[in-house]
Short mmCIF file of C-alpha atoms and ligand atoms in Angstrom, two decimals:
data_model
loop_
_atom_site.label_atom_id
_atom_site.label_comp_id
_atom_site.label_asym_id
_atom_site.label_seq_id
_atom_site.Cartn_x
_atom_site.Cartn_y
_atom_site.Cartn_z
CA UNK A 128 -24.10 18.94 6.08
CA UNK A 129 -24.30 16.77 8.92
CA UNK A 130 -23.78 19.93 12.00
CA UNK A 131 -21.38 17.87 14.16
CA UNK A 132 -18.50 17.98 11.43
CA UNK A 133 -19.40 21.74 10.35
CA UNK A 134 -18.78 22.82 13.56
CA UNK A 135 -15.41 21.23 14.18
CA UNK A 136 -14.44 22.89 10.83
CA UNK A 137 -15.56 26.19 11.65
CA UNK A 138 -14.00 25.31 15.24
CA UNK A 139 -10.50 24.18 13.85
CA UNK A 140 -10.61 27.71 11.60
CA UNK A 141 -11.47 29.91 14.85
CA UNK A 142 -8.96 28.50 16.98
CA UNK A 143 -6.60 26.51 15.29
CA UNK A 144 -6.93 23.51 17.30
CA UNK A 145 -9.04 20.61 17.95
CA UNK A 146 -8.80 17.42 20.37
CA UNK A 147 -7.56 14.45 19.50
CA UNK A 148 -10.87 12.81 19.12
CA UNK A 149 -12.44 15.54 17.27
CA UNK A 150 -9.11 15.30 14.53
CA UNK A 151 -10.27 11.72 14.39
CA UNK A 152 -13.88 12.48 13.54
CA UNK A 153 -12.86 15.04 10.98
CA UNK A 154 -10.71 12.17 9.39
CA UNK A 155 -13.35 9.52 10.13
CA UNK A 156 -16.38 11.24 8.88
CA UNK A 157 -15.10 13.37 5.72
CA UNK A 158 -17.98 13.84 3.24
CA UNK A 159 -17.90 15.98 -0.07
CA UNK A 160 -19.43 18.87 1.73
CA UNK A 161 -16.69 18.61 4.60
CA UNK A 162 -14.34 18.65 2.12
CA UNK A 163 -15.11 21.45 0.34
CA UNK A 164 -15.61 23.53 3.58
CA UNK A 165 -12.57 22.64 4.45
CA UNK A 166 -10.10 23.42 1.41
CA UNK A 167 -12.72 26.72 0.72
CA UNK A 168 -11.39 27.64 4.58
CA UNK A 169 -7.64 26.22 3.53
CA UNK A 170 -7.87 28.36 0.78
CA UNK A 171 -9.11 31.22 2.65
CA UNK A 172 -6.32 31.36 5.13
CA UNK A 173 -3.56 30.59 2.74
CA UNK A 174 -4.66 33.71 0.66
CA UNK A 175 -4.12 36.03 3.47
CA UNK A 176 -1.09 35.12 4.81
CA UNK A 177 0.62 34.24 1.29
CA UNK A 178 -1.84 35.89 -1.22
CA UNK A 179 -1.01 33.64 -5.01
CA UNK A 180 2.57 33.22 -4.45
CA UNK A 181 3.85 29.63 -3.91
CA UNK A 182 7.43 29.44 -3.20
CA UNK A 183 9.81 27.24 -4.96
CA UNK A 184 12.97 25.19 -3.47
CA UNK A 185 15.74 23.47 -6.11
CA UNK A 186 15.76 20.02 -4.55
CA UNK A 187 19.21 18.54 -4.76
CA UNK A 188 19.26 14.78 -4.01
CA UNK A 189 23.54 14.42 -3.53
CA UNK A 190 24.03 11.02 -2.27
CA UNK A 191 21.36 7.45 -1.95
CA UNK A 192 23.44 6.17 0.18
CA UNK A 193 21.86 5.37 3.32
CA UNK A 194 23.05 3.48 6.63
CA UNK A 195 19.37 2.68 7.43
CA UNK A 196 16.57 0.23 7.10
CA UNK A 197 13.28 1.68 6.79
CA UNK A 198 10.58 -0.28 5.02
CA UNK A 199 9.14 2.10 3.10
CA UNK A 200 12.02 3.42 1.71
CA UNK A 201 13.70 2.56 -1.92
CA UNK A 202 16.99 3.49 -1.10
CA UNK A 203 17.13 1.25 2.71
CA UNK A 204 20.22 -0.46 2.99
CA UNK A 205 19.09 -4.02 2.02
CA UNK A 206 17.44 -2.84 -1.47
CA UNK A 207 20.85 -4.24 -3.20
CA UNK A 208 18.64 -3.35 -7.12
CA UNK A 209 19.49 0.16 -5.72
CA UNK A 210 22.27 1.89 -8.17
CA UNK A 211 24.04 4.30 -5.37
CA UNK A 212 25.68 7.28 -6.41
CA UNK A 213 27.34 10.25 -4.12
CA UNK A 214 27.48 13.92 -5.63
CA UNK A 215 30.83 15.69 -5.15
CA UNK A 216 31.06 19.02 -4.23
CA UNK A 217 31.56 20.70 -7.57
CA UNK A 218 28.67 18.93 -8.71
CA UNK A 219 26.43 19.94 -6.08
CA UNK A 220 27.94 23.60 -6.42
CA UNK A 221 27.24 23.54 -9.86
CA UNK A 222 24.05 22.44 -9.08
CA UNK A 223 23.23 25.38 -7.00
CA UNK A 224 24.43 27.65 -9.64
CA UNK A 225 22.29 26.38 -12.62
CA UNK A 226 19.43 26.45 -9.71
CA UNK A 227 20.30 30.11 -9.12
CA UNK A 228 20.05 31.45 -12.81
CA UNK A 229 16.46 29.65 -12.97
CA UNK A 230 15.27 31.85 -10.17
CA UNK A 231 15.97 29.67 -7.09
CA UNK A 232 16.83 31.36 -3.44
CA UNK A 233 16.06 28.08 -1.57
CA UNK A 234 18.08 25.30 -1.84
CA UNK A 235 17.06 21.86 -0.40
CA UNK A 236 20.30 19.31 0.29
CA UNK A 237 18.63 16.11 0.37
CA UNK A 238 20.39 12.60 1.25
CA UNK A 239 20.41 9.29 2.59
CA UNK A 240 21.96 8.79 5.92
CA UNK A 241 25.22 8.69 4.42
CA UNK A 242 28.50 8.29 6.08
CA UNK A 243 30.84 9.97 4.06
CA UNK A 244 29.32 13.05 4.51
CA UNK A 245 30.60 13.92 8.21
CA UNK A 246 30.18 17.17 9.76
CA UNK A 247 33.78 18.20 8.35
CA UNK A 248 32.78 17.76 4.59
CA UNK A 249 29.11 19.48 4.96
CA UNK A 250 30.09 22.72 6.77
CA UNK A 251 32.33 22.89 4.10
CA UNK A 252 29.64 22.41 1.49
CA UNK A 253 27.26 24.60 2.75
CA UNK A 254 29.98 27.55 3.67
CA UNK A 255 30.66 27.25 0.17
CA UNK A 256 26.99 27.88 -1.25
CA UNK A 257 26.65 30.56 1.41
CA UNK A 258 30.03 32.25 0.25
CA UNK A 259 28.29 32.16 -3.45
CA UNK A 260 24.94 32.47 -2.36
CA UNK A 261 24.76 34.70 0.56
CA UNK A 262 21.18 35.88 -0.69
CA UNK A 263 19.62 32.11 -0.38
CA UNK A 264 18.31 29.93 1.94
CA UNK A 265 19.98 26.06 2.55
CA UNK A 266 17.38 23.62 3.77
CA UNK A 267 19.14 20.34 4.78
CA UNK A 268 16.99 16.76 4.76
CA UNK A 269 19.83 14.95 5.89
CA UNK A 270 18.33 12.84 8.63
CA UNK A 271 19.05 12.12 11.84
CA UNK A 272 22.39 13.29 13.75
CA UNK A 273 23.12 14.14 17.30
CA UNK A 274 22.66 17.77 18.87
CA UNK A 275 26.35 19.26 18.11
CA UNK A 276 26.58 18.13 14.61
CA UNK A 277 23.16 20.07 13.67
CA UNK A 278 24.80 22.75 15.20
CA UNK A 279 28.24 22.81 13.46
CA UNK A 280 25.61 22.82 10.44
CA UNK A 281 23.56 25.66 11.37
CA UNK A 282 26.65 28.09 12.19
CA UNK A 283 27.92 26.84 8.82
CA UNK A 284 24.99 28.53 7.21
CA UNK A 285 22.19 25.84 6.79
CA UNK A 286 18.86 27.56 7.87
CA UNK A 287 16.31 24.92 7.68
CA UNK A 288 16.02 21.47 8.43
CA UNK A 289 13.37 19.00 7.24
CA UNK A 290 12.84 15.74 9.33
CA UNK A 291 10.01 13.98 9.16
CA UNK A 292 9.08 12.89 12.17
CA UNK A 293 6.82 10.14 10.14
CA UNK A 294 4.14 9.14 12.85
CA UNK A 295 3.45 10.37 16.17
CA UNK A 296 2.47 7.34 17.25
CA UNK A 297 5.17 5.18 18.87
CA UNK A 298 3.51 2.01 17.53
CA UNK A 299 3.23 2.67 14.09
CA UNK A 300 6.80 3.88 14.20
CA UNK A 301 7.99 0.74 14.94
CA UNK A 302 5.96 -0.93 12.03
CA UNK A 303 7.43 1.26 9.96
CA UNK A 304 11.15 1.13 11.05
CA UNK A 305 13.52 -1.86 12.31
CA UNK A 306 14.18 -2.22 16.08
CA UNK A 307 17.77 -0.10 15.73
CA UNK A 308 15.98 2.96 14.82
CA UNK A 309 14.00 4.50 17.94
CA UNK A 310 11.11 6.83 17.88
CA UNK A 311 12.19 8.95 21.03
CA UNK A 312 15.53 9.45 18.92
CA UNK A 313 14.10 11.56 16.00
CA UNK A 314 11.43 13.31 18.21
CA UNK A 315 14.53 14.25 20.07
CA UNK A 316 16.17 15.69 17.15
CA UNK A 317 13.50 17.59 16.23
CA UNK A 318 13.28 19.03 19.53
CA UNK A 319 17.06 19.95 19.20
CA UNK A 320 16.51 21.32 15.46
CA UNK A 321 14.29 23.81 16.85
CA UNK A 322 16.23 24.84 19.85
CA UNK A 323 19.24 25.88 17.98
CA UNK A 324 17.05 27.85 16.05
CA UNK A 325 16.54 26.35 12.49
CA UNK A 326 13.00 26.77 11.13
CA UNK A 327 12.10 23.30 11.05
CA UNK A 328 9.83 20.92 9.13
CA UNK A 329 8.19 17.58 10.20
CA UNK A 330 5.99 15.61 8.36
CA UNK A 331 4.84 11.92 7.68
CA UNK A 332 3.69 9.74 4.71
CA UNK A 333 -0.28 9.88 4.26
CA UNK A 334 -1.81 6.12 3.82
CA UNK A 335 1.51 4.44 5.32
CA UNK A 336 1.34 0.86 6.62
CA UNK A 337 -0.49 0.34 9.54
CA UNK A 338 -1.53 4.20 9.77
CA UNK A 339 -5.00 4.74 11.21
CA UNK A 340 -7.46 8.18 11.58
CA UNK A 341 -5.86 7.56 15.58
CA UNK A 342 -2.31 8.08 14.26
CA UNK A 343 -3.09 10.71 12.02
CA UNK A 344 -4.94 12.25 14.71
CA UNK A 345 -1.77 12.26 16.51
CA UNK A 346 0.03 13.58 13.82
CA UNK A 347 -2.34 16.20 13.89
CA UNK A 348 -1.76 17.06 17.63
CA UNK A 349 1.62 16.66 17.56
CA UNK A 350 1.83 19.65 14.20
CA UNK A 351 -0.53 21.77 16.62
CA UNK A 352 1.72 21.61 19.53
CA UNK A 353 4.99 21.38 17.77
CA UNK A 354 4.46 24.81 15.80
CA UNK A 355 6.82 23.44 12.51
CA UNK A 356 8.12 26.48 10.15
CA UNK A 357 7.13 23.81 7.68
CA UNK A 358 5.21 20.15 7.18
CA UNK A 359 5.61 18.15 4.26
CA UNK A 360 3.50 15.55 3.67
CA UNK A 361 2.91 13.14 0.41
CA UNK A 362 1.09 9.54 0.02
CA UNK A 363 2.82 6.64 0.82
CA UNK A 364 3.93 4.96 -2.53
CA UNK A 365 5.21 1.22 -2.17
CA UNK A 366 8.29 0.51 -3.84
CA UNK A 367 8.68 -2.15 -5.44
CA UNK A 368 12.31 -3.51 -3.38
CA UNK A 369 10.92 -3.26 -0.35
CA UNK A 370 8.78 -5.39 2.49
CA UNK A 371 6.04 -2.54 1.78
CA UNK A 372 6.05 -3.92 -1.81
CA UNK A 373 2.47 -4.73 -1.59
CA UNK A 374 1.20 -2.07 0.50
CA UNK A 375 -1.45 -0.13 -1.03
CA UNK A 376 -0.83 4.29 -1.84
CA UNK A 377 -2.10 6.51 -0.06
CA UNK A 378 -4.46 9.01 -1.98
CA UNK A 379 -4.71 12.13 -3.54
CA UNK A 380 -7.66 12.75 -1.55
CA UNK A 381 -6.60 12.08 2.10
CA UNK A 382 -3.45 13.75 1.53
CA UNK A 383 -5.76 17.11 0.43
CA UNK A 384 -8.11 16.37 3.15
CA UNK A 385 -4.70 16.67 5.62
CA UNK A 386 -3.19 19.48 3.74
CA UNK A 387 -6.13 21.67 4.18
CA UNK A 388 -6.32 20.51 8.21
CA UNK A 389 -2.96 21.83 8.88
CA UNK A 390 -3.22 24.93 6.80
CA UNK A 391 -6.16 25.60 9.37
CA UNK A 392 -3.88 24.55 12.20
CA UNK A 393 -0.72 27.04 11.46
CA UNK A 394 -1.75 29.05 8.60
CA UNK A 395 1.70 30.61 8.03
CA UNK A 396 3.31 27.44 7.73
CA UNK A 397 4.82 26.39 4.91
CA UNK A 398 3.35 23.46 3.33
CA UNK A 399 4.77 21.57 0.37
CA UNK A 400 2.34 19.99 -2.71
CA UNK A 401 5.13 16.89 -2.55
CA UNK A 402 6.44 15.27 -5.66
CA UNK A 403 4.56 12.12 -4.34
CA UNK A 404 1.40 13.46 -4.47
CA UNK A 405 2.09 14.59 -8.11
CA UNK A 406 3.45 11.16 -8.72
CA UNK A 407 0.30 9.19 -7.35
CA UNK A 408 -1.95 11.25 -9.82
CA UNK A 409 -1.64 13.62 -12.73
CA UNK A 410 -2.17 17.01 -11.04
CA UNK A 411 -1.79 15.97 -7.57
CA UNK A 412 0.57 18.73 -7.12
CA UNK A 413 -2.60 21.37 -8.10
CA UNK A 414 -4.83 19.64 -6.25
CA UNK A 415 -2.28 20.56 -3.48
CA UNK A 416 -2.17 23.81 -3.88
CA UNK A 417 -5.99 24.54 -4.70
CA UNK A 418 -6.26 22.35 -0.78
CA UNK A 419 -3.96 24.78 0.55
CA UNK A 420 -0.29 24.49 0.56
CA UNK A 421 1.80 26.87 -1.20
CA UNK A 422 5.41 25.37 -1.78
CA UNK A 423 6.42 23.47 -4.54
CA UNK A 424 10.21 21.40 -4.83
CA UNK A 425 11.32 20.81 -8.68
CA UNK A 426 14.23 18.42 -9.00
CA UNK A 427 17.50 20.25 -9.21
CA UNK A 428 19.99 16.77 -9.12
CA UNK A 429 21.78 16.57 -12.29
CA UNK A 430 19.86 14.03 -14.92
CA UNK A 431 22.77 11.18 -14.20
CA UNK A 432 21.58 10.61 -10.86
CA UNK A 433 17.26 11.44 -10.56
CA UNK A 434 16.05 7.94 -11.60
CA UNK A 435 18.59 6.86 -8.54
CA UNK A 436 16.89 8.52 -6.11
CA UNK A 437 13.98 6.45 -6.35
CA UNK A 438 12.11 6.63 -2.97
CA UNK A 439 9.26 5.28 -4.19
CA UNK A 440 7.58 3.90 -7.64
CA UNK A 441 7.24 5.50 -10.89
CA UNK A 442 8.48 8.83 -9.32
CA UNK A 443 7.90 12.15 -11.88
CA UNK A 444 9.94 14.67 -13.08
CA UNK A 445 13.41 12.13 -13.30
CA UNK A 446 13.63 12.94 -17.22
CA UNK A 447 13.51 16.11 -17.15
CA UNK A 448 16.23 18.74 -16.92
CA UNK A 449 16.29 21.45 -14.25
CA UNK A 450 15.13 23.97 -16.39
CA UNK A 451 12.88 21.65 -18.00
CA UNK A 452 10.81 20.87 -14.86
CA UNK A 453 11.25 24.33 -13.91
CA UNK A 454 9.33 25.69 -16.83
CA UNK A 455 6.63 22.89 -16.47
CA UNK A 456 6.18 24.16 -12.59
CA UNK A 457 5.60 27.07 -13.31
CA UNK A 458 3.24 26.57 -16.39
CA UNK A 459 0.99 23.95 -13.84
CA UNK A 460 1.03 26.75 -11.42
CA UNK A 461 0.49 29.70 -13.47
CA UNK A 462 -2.80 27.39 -15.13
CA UNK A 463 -4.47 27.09 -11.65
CA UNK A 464 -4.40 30.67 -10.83
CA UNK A 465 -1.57 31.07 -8.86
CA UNK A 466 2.43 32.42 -9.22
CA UNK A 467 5.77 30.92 -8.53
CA UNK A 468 7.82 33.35 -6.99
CA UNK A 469 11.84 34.24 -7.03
CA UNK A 470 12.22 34.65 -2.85
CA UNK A 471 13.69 32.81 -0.12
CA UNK A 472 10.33 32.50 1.08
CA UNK A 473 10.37 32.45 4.68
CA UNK A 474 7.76 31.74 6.97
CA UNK A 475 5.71 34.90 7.28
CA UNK A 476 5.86 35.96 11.17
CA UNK A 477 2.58 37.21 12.75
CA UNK A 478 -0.90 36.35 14.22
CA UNK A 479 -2.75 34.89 11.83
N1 LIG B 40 6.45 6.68 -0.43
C1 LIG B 40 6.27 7.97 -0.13
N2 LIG B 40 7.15 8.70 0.58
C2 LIG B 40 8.27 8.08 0.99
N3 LIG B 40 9.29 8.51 1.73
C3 LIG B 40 10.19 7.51 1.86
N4 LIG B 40 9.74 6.41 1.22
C4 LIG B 40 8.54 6.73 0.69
C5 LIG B 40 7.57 6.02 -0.06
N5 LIG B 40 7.73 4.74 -0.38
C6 LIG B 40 9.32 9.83 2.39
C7 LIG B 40 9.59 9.70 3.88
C8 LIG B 40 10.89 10.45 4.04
C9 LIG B 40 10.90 11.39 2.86
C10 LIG B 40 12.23 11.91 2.48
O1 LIG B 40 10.32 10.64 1.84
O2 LIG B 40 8.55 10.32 4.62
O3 LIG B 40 10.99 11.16 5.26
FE1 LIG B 41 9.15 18.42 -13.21
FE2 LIG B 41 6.91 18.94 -14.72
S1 LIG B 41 7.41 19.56 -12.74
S2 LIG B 41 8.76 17.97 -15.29
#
C-alpha cells in the first residue's frame, strides 16, 4: 500500500487526530487496501469500547411540518406534493409504549421545525414519557431553537439532542440552505446544546451538493474538536420535490469510508448505520456496522404517517410495522455477527 496513506491511518488510530490536509488525502487517495485498513482499525476500536452490542433507538417522526427551506430536504416548506401530518400526544405516547414492550430504552422525537410545538406543549410531552418511562432515554431532533428553550427541554427530561450541523464549511452551507437560515446560528446551538449538558450529536449528509474532500475534511476537524456524544451521518439522497432533484447520492462507500474515520477519531462515540444508507443500497445498514458504527434507528411512527416523512427518495422500512422492522433489525444484525441490545445505551465514558 502506497506508505504515505498507511501511515496517516495508523497515525489517525494512535492519536485520534489528523490535519486538515492529511483528512483530505485520506479522502482523496482511498484505495481498497486503505479501506480495508481502515474499517479492520474501525472495527478494532469499536470492539473494545462496545464489544457486539449495537444499540437501538425507536425513531418517532411526530410532525413534517417544517417552517424552513432547505434544498435537500422533502419536507421544506415550498414542496406543496408534501402530505403534512402532526402527531398528538396520545399518539406519540402510545408510540413510546408499543416502542417500550419491543425492547426500546431510547426514544428519538424527530420533527420538522414546526410551530405548534412551542416549548409549553414539548416539556409537557416529554415530562409525560419520563413520568412513564423514567428508565429511558429521550433524544430530541427537533432543530434549531434559541438557548432557553433547549433548556426548558432538558430540565423537562430530554437527554440528547441531535443537530446536524450539515457542513463545516460556511460556503457549502449556504449552497445548501436559503439566505434566512445562517450557518453561525446552528453552530451556535450546538455550542449551547452541549453547554447545558445534553450529550449531543452532529452530523452532515455524505455526497451533498457542492460537498468536496475540503469540506469533508472540515467536517472531519470540526467532529475532532467538537467531541459529539454522537454523529450521524447517511448519503445524500435527492428527492424528487426539490431544487436537489437532480443531484446525484452519495454512496455506500464514502459514507463507510467516513464512518470508519470518525470511529478512529472518538471511538466511544456513538455512531448511527442511518436509514439512508440502508435506503441507497440493500445492506447499507451492515455495511455500516461491519465499517464501524454501532447504533441502529428502526421507525417507531405509527404506519399512517411513515411514507409522510419522506426526507428523501424511496426511503425503507415505511411499510412496515414497528414490530415488523424491529424483528427485521435485529435478524440483519444478528446475520452479521453482531447483537441488538435492550439499554439506554449511553456513551461509554473513558480513555479509549
Ligand atoms: N438525503 C439524505 N439525508 C437528508 N436529510 C435531509 N434531507 C436529506 C436527503 N435528501 C438529513 C439531514 C437532516 C436529517 C434529519 O436528515 O442531514 O439533518
Ligand atoms: Fe425496518 Fe427491515 S429494518 S423493515
Amino acid at each position: 500500500m502506497e506508505e504515505k496513506i498507511k501511515f496517516l491511518i495508523e497515525k489517525l488510530n494512535n492519536e485520534h487526530s489528523l490535519e486538515l490536509d492529511e483528512y483530505e488525502y485520506l479522502i482523496d487517495n482511498r484505495t481498497e487496501t486503505a479501506r480495508n485498513l481502515l474499517k479492520s482499525l474501525a472495527v478494532k476500536a469499536r470492539k473494545k469500547v462496545y464489544g457486539n452490542s449495537v444499540y437501538i433507538r425507536g425513531l418517532i417522526e411526530f410532525s413534517n411540518i417544517c417552517k424552513n427551506n432547505c434544498y435537500y430536504c422533502g419536507i421544506r416548506r415550498d414542496n406543496k406534493n408534501c402530505d403534512r401530518y402532526r402527531l398528538t400526544k396520545d399518539q406519540i405516547l402510545e408510540c413510546t409504549y408499543e416502542g417500550y414492550d419491543l425492547g426500546f430504552r431510547t426514544f428519538v422525537l424527530q420533527s420538522g421545525e414546526d410551530s405548534y410545538f412551542t416549548d409549553e406543549v414539548l416539556v409537557d410531552i416529554i415530562s409525560s414519557i419520563k413520568q412513564k418511562h423514567p428508565d429511558c432515554a429521550i433524544t430530541l431532533s427537533i432543530g434549531e431553537r434559541n438557548k432557553e428553550s433547549y433548556k426548558k427541554l432538558f430540565n423537562a427530561g430530554a437527554d440528547r439532542f441531535l443537530l446536524r450541523h450539515e457542513t463545516a464549511d460556511k460556503e457549502h452551507y449556504e449552497k445548501l440552505h436559503p439566505t434566512e437560515m445562517s450557518f453561525e446560528h446552528r453552530m451556535q446551538n450546538l455550542q449551547d446544546l452541549k453547554e447545558i449538558g445534553y450529550q449531543v450529536g452532529c452530523g452532515f449528509m455524505v455526497g451533498s451538493p457542492y460537498q468536496t474532500s475540503k469540506t469533508l475534511a472540515k467536517d472531519l476537524k470540526f467532529i475532532e474538536e467538537f467531541s459529539p456524544e454522537m454523529c450521524g451521518i447517511g448519503p445524500f439522497i435527492p428527492h424528487n420535490s426539490t431544487p436537489f432533484k437532480d443531484n446525484m447520492a452519495g454512496t455506500v462507500e464514502l459514507t463507510c469510508y467516513l464512518l470508519s474515520i470518525i470511529r478512529l477519531i472518538k471511538p466511544n462515540i456513538l455512531l448511527p448505520a442511518t436509514t439512508a444508507l440502508g435506503t441507497i443500497e440493500e445492506g447499507g445498514r451492515e455495511a455500516g456496522i461491519l465499517s464501524g458504527a454501532n447504533v441502529v434507528m428502526p421507525n417507531l411512527s405509527p404506519l399512517s404517517v411513515r411514507k409522510k416523512y419522506a426526507l428523501y427518495n424511496n426511503k425503507i422500512c415505511t411499510g412496515e410495522e414497528s414490530a415488523q422492522c424491529r424483528t427485521c433489525l435485529e435478524q440483519k444484525i444478528k446475520a452479521i455477527g453482531y447483537e441488538i441490545v435492550t439499554s439506554r445505551g449511553d456513551m461509554k465514558e473513558g480513555n479509549f
